[in-house]
């Protein structure tokens, strides 16, 4: 039996539509417009594309969007002064500093200078701690996107064996925390794990966040498992540049129960969840309940 394909493009379009509806109601009923400020330092072409897309999708959702572009040579003090201004601006509900930052900056210090309530990436140390202790926080966008797709597909995740391959601060660790909070039995695997294939074969939910093209093959997948491929790898194949995941889709799709493709799986959910976090931050800043964005 071939796996069903989890369509992240369609899922994220539905989520963005639900966000846009909510934003419209906020404007009409409360006179509030959520706003997201993105700060970009330097001229990394990939980062410029991300920032542009974030701006377009923020405006499409009916929110205010600001992009602050700073020269690569800007000092950390100048960047911190921009963040201070945004922290103090009540029209700004979400602040995102596009990573990576130039080498002369201390990225942790910069991220931790953002008001945690406006930290829509969920990378501030306070939000990391709140998530780890099961308290209300801002949740990193990519892991949140994966969770929404999993809940939509599987409903209650209690008791399922989840294996997260990768332990980065931006994907693997927060993803594992979220699954633990859903009552999964969570294994975090990494480059020092022994017999990764056997670990993966025990997974009802298999999350790949490694950064190695097609590393996880079909014979590592438990029949019927739900496979979420976070990887985005650019490879050269037959003279063309292609995007592939960390999972070998061709073989895994034969075994899994459901699987996300690359592209068109997790990727589109990340920006949608950034908008969701901005909306949530705006509601909290105004003493309103968190938006309910999951379709029933
Ligand atoms: P990192 O490089 O920060 O982390 C990679 C993790 O994979 C590390 O924990 C590393 O282990 C582990 N790893 C590396 N090689 C192996 C191996 N051979 N066996 C087992 N584990 C291994 O990457 P990120 O978490 O930032 O990103 C992971 C992937 O997700 C990338 O392809 C990235 O492009 C993609 N990504 C996609 C996003 C999206 O929107 N869809 C957003 C963010 C990332 P160790 O800790 O031991 O070194």
Short mmCIF file of C-alpha atoms and ligand atoms in Angstrom, two decimals:
data_model
loop_
_atom_site.label_atom_id
_atom_site.label_comp_id
_atom_site.label_asym_id
_atom_site.label_seq_id
_atom_site.Cartn_x
_atom_site.Cartn_y
_atom_site.Cartn_z
CA UNK A 1 0.00 0.00 0.00
CA UNK A 2 1.36 3.39 -0.94
CA UNK A 3 1.39 6.06 1.73
CA UNK A 4 -0.98 8.97 1.50
CA UNK A 5 0.80 12.23 0.79
CA UNK A 6 0.39 15.01 3.34
CA UNK A 7 -0.16 18.12 1.24
CA UNK A 8 1.60 20.92 3.13
CA UNK A 9 0.80 23.42 0.42
CA UNK A 10 -2.95 22.92 0.73
CA UNK A 11 -2.75 22.62 4.52
CA UNK A 12 -0.81 25.87 4.83
CA UNK A 13 -3.20 27.65 2.44
CA UNK A 14 -6.12 26.63 4.71
CA UNK A 15 -4.23 27.79 7.78
CA UNK A 16 -3.40 31.15 6.18
CA UNK A 17 -7.06 31.57 5.20
CA UNK A 18 -8.13 30.89 8.81
CA UNK A 19 -5.55 33.43 10.01
CA UNK A 20 -6.75 36.04 7.49
CA UNK A 21 -10.36 35.53 8.71
CA UNK A 22 -9.30 36.01 12.29
CA UNK A 23 -7.28 39.13 11.41
CA UNK A 24 -10.32 40.57 9.64
CA UNK A 25 -12.47 40.01 12.74
CA UNK A 26 -9.81 41.59 14.98
CA UNK A 27 -9.80 44.67 12.78
CA UNK A 28 -13.57 44.96 12.64
CA UNK A 29 -14.43 44.06 16.22
CA UNK A 30 -11.42 45.35 18.12
CA UNK A 31 -9.82 47.90 15.78
CA UNK A 32 -6.48 46.05 16.03
CA UNK A 33 -4.16 45.08 13.16
CA UNK A 34 -1.46 42.51 13.97
CA UNK A 35 2.00 43.54 12.79
CA UNK A 36 5.23 41.66 12.09
CA UNK A 37 8.66 43.31 11.81
CA UNK A 38 11.44 41.36 10.12
CA UNK A 39 15.04 42.45 10.53
CA UNK A 40 17.58 41.42 7.90
CA UNK A 41 21.30 42.10 8.30
CA UNK A 42 23.47 41.84 5.18
CA UNK A 43 22.66 40.59 1.70
CA UNK A 44 22.50 36.80 1.85
CA UNK A 45 20.41 35.96 -1.28
CA UNK A 46 18.50 33.06 0.36
CA UNK A 47 17.66 35.23 3.38
CA UNK A 48 16.43 38.01 1.08
CA UNK A 49 14.05 35.57 -0.62
CA UNK A 50 12.74 34.36 2.77
CA UNK A 51 12.24 37.91 4.01
CA UNK A 52 10.44 38.94 0.83
CA UNK A 53 8.12 35.91 1.02
CA UNK A 54 7.39 36.57 4.66
CA UNK A 55 6.44 40.17 3.81
CA UNK A 56 4.14 39.12 0.97
CA UNK A 57 2.34 36.48 3.04
CA UNK A 58 2.03 38.77 6.06
CA UNK A 59 0.30 41.42 3.96
CA UNK A 60 -1.87 38.81 2.25
CA UNK A 61 -3.14 37.79 5.69
CA UNK A 62 -4.17 41.42 6.27
CA UNK A 63 -1.41 42.16 8.79
CA UNK A 64 1.06 45.03 8.89
CA UNK A 65 4.52 44.09 7.69
CA UNK A 66 7.79 45.94 8.11
CA UNK A 67 11.22 44.94 6.80
CA UNK A 68 14.29 46.55 8.39
CA UNK A 69 17.31 45.99 6.19
CA UNK A 70 20.68 46.77 7.72
CA UNK A 71 24.14 46.75 6.13
CA UNK A 72 26.31 43.69 6.82
CA UNK A 73 28.80 46.04 8.49
CA UNK A 74 26.30 47.36 11.06
CA UNK A 75 27.48 47.03 14.66
CA UNK A 76 25.72 44.78 17.15
CA UNK A 77 24.84 47.89 19.21
CA UNK A 78 23.04 49.41 16.23
CA UNK A 79 21.11 46.18 15.67
CA UNK A 80 20.20 46.03 19.36
CA UNK A 81 18.97 49.64 19.15
CA UNK A 82 16.61 48.64 16.29
CA UNK A 83 15.30 45.72 18.36
CA UNK A 84 14.78 48.04 21.36
CA UNK A 85 12.68 50.38 19.21
CA UNK A 86 10.58 47.48 17.92
CA UNK A 87 10.17 46.09 21.46
CA UNK A 88 8.77 49.46 22.53
CA UNK A 89 6.45 49.93 19.52
CA UNK A 90 2.89 48.82 20.39
CA UNK A 91 1.99 48.39 16.69
CA UNK A 92 4.63 45.65 16.41
CA UNK A 93 3.40 42.33 17.83
CA UNK A 94 6.02 40.05 16.31
CA UNK A 95 9.76 40.56 15.76
CA UNK A 96 11.91 38.20 13.74
CA UNK A 97 15.64 38.59 13.19
CA UNK A 98 16.55 36.61 10.09
CA UNK A 99 19.35 34.14 10.80
CA UNK A 100 22.20 33.60 10.14
CA UNK A 101 23.69 36.90 11.31
CA UNK A 102 27.13 38.10 10.15
CA UNK A 103 30.05 36.52 11.99
CA UNK A 104 30.89 39.56 14.13
CA UNK A 105 27.56 39.31 15.95
CA UNK A 106 26.52 37.18 18.89
CA UNK A 107 23.28 35.65 17.58
CA UNK A 108 22.19 34.39 21.01
CA UNK A 109 22.55 37.84 22.57
CA UNK A 110 20.60 39.39 19.69
CA UNK A 111 17.76 36.85 19.87
CA UNK A 112 17.58 37.21 23.66
CA UNK A 113 17.23 40.99 23.28
CA UNK A 114 13.82 40.52 21.64
CA UNK A 115 10.86 40.96 23.97
CA UNK A 116 9.90 37.27 24.59
CA UNK A 117 6.24 38.13 24.05
CA UNK A 118 7.14 39.36 20.53
CA UNK A 119 9.56 36.50 19.81
CA UNK A 120 7.51 34.85 17.05
CA UNK A 121 10.39 32.50 16.15
CA UNK A 122 10.25 31.07 19.68
CA UNK A 123 14.06 31.10 19.98
CA UNK A 124 14.35 33.38 23.06
CA UNK A 125 15.74 31.49 26.02
CA UNK A 126 12.61 32.29 28.05
CA UNK A 127 10.35 30.72 25.43
CA UNK A 128 12.63 27.69 25.24
CA UNK A 129 12.27 27.30 29.02
CA UNK A 130 8.52 27.83 28.98
CA UNK A 131 8.09 25.18 26.28
CA UNK A 132 10.34 22.75 28.17
CA UNK A 133 8.30 23.16 31.34
CA UNK A 134 4.92 22.88 29.59
CA UNK A 135 3.94 26.53 29.99
CA UNK A 136 2.37 28.93 27.50
CA UNK A 137 5.10 30.13 25.15
CA UNK A 138 5.90 31.11 21.60
CA UNK A 139 6.59 27.85 19.76
CA UNK A 140 9.19 27.68 16.95
CA UNK A 141 7.46 27.76 13.57
CA UNK A 142 8.79 24.65 11.82
CA UNK A 143 8.11 22.24 14.73
CA UNK A 144 4.69 23.84 15.22
CA UNK A 145 3.86 23.30 11.54
CA UNK A 146 4.82 19.62 11.82
CA UNK A 147 2.65 19.22 14.91
CA UNK A 148 -0.42 20.75 13.26
CA UNK A 149 -0.06 18.34 10.34
CA UNK A 150 0.39 15.37 12.67
CA UNK A 151 -2.66 16.24 14.77
CA UNK A 152 -4.72 16.73 11.63
CA UNK A 153 -3.63 13.34 10.31
CA UNK A 154 -3.59 11.25 13.51
CA UNK A 155 -5.80 13.08 16.01
CA UNK A 156 -4.70 12.10 19.51
CA UNK A 157 -0.97 11.32 19.56
CA UNK A 158 -0.94 9.83 23.09
CA UNK A 159 1.21 6.78 23.56
CA UNK A 160 2.67 6.76 20.05
CA UNK A 161 6.39 6.17 19.62
CA UNK A 162 7.95 9.27 18.09
CA UNK A 163 11.52 9.38 16.83
CA UNK A 164 13.06 12.76 16.04
CA UNK A 165 16.29 12.48 14.06
CA UNK A 166 18.23 15.72 14.71
CA UNK A 167 18.73 17.72 17.91
CA UNK A 168 19.14 21.32 16.74
CA UNK A 169 17.74 24.13 18.84
CA UNK A 170 15.52 25.33 16.03
CA UNK A 171 13.95 22.03 14.92
CA UNK A 172 14.87 18.77 16.67
CA UNK A 173 14.74 19.79 20.34
CA UNK A 174 11.55 21.89 20.23
CA UNK A 175 9.89 19.22 18.06
CA UNK A 176 10.72 16.60 20.70
CA UNK A 177 9.31 18.85 23.46
CA UNK A 178 6.07 19.33 21.56
CA UNK A 179 5.66 15.58 21.00
CA UNK A 180 6.36 14.91 24.67
CA UNK A 181 3.65 17.41 25.57
CA UNK A 182 1.32 15.41 23.29
CA UNK A 183 2.11 12.31 25.40
CA UNK A 184 4.24 10.57 22.78
CA UNK A 185 7.11 8.35 23.88
CA UNK A 186 9.93 10.39 22.39
CA UNK A 187 13.38 9.32 21.22
CA UNK A 188 15.82 11.97 20.02
CA UNK A 189 18.47 10.54 17.68
CA UNK A 190 21.56 12.31 16.34
CA UNK A 191 24.92 11.74 14.69
CA UNK A 192 26.22 9.65 17.61
CA UNK A 193 23.17 7.40 17.87
CA UNK A 194 23.91 3.70 17.41
CA UNK A 195 21.92 1.70 14.88
CA UNK A 196 19.79 4.58 13.71
CA UNK A 197 17.92 2.30 11.31
CA UNK A 198 16.63 0.13 14.18
CA UNK A 199 15.65 3.22 16.20
CA UNK A 200 13.72 4.61 13.24
CA UNK A 201 11.96 1.27 12.64
CA UNK A 202 10.35 1.60 16.08
CA UNK A 203 8.70 4.92 15.17
CA UNK A 204 4.98 5.40 14.68
CA UNK A 205 5.90 9.02 14.00
CA UNK A 206 9.26 9.60 12.31
CA UNK A 207 10.57 13.17 12.07
CA UNK A 208 13.66 13.75 9.93
CA UNK A 209 15.53 17.00 10.63
CA UNK A 210 19.07 16.13 9.68
CA UNK A 211 20.20 18.02 6.59
CA UNK A 212 21.41 14.91 4.70
CA UNK A 213 19.79 14.20 1.36
CA UNK A 214 17.67 11.01 1.31
CA UNK A 215 19.45 9.52 4.32
CA UNK A 216 16.37 7.74 5.69
CA UNK A 217 15.33 4.98 3.32
CA UNK A 218 12.16 2.91 3.15
CA UNK A 219 13.70 -0.04 5.02
CA UNK A 220 14.11 2.26 8.07
CA UNK A 221 10.39 3.01 8.12
CA UNK A 222 7.86 1.00 10.13
CA UNK A 223 4.95 -0.06 7.89
CA UNK A 224 2.12 2.43 8.29
CA UNK A 225 4.22 5.04 10.10
CA UNK A 226 3.67 8.77 9.63
CA UNK A 227 6.84 10.33 8.20
CA UNK A 228 7.51 14.08 8.45
CA UNK A 229 10.48 15.21 6.39
CA UNK A 230 11.83 18.58 7.55
CA UNK A 231 14.99 18.41 5.44
CA UNK A 232 15.59 20.85 2.61
CA UNK A 233 18.68 19.83 0.64
CA UNK A 234 19.80 21.23 -2.67
CA UNK A 235 21.47 18.57 -4.82
CA UNK A 236 22.77 18.33 -8.38
CA UNK A 237 21.20 15.44 -10.29
CA UNK A 238 21.31 14.77 -14.02
CA UNK A 239 22.69 18.27 -14.54
CA UNK A 240 19.82 19.91 -12.65
CA UNK A 241 19.51 21.42 -9.18
CA UNK A 242 16.80 19.67 -7.17
CA UNK A 243 15.36 20.07 -3.69
CA UNK A 244 15.16 16.82 -1.77
CA UNK A 245 14.41 15.93 1.82
CA UNK A 246 16.27 13.88 4.42
CA UNK A 247 13.98 10.96 3.56
CA UNK A 248 14.32 8.90 0.40
CA UNK A 249 10.78 9.60 -0.75
CA UNK A 250 10.63 6.95 -3.50
CA UNK A 251 11.30 4.05 -1.12
CA UNK A 252 9.64 5.47 2.01
CA UNK A 253 6.34 6.16 0.24
CA UNK A 254 6.01 2.40 -0.39
CA UNK A 255 6.09 1.61 3.34
CA UNK A 256 4.78 4.60 5.31
CA UNK A 257 1.12 5.24 6.08
CA UNK A 258 1.50 8.96 5.36
CA UNK A 259 4.44 11.12 4.32
CA UNK A 260 5.25 14.76 3.61
CA UNK A 261 6.91 15.47 0.26
CA UNK A 262 9.82 17.87 -0.34
CA UNK A 263 9.07 20.44 -1.60
CA UNK A 264 5.44 21.02 -0.66
CA UNK A 265 5.40 19.43 2.79
CA UNK A 266 6.79 21.06 5.92
CA UNK A 267 8.30 24.07 4.09
CA UNK A 268 5.08 25.99 3.35
CA UNK A 269 3.87 25.40 6.93
CA UNK A 270 6.77 27.34 8.42
CA UNK A 271 5.72 30.80 7.20
CA UNK A 272 2.05 30.00 7.89
CA UNK A 273 3.02 29.25 11.51
CA UNK A 274 5.00 32.50 11.69
CA UNK A 275 1.77 34.31 10.81
CA UNK A 276 -0.10 32.20 13.38
CA UNK A 277 2.44 33.16 16.05
CA UNK A 278 2.18 36.85 15.13
CA UNK A 279 -1.60 36.65 15.47
CA UNK A 280 -1.26 34.83 18.80
CA UNK A 281 1.23 37.44 20.07
CA UNK A 282 -1.18 40.21 19.03
CA UNK A 283 -4.12 38.56 20.82
CA UNK A 284 -2.07 38.07 24.00
CA UNK A 285 -0.79 41.67 23.89
CA UNK A 286 -4.41 42.82 23.84
CA UNK A 287 -5.68 40.51 26.55
CA UNK A 288 -7.67 38.40 24.07
CA UNK A 289 -7.81 34.57 24.04
CA UNK A 290 -5.38 32.71 21.79
CA UNK A 291 -6.81 32.18 18.28
CA UNK A 292 -8.13 28.73 17.49
CA UNK A 293 -6.74 27.91 14.09
CA UNK A 294 -7.00 24.13 13.83
CA UNK A 295 -9.76 22.92 11.57
CA UNK A 296 -12.04 20.41 13.18
P1 LIG B 1 21.40 21.22 12.02
O1 LIG B 1 22.54 21.03 11.09
O2 LIG B 1 21.43 22.32 13.01
O3 LIG B 1 21.16 19.86 12.83
C1 LIG B 1 21.24 18.63 12.19
C2 LIG B 1 21.04 17.52 13.19
O4 LIG B 1 21.12 16.29 12.48
C3 LIG B 1 22.11 17.49 14.28
O5 LIG B 1 21.52 17.27 15.53
C4 LIG B 1 23.00 16.32 13.87
O6 LIG B 1 23.53 15.58 14.96
C5 LIG B 1 22.04 15.42 13.14
N1 LIG B 1 22.76 14.59 12.18
C6 LIG B 1 23.66 14.97 11.24
N2 LIG B 1 24.12 13.91 10.56
C7 LIG B 1 23.51 12.83 11.08
C8 LIG B 1 23.60 11.44 10.82
N3 LIG B 1 24.38 10.95 9.86
N4 LIG B 1 22.83 10.61 11.55
C9 LIG B 1 22.02 11.09 12.52
N5 LIG B 1 21.90 12.39 12.81
C10 LIG B 1 22.64 13.26 12.11
O7 LIG B 1 20.11 21.32 11.08
P2 LIG B 1 18.65 21.96 11.34
O8 LIG B 1 17.98 21.27 12.46
O9 LIG B 1 18.75 23.42 11.33
O10 LIG B 1 17.95 21.54 9.96
C11 LIG B 1 17.75 20.19 9.60
C12 LIG B 1 17.19 20.16 8.20
O11 LIG B 1 15.93 20.81 8.17
C13 LIG B 1 18.03 20.86 7.14
O12 LIG B 1 17.92 20.14 5.92
C14 LIG B 1 17.37 22.21 7.01
O13 LIG B 1 17.57 22.78 5.72
C15 LIG B 1 15.94 21.85 7.21
N6 LIG B 1 15.10 22.94 7.72
C16 LIG B 1 13.87 23.11 7.13
C17 LIG B 1 12.99 24.07 7.58
C18 LIG B 1 11.66 24.19 6.93
O14 LIG B 1 11.05 25.22 6.94
N7 LIG B 1 11.14 23.12 6.35
C19 LIG B 1 13.35 25.00 8.67
C20 LIG B 1 14.62 24.68 9.29
C21 LIG B 1 15.45 23.69 8.81
P3 LIG B 1 24.63 16.18 16.00
O15 LIG B 1 23.84 17.08 16.90
O16 LIG B 1 25.13 14.96 16.69
O17 LIG B 1 25.63 16.88 15.16
#
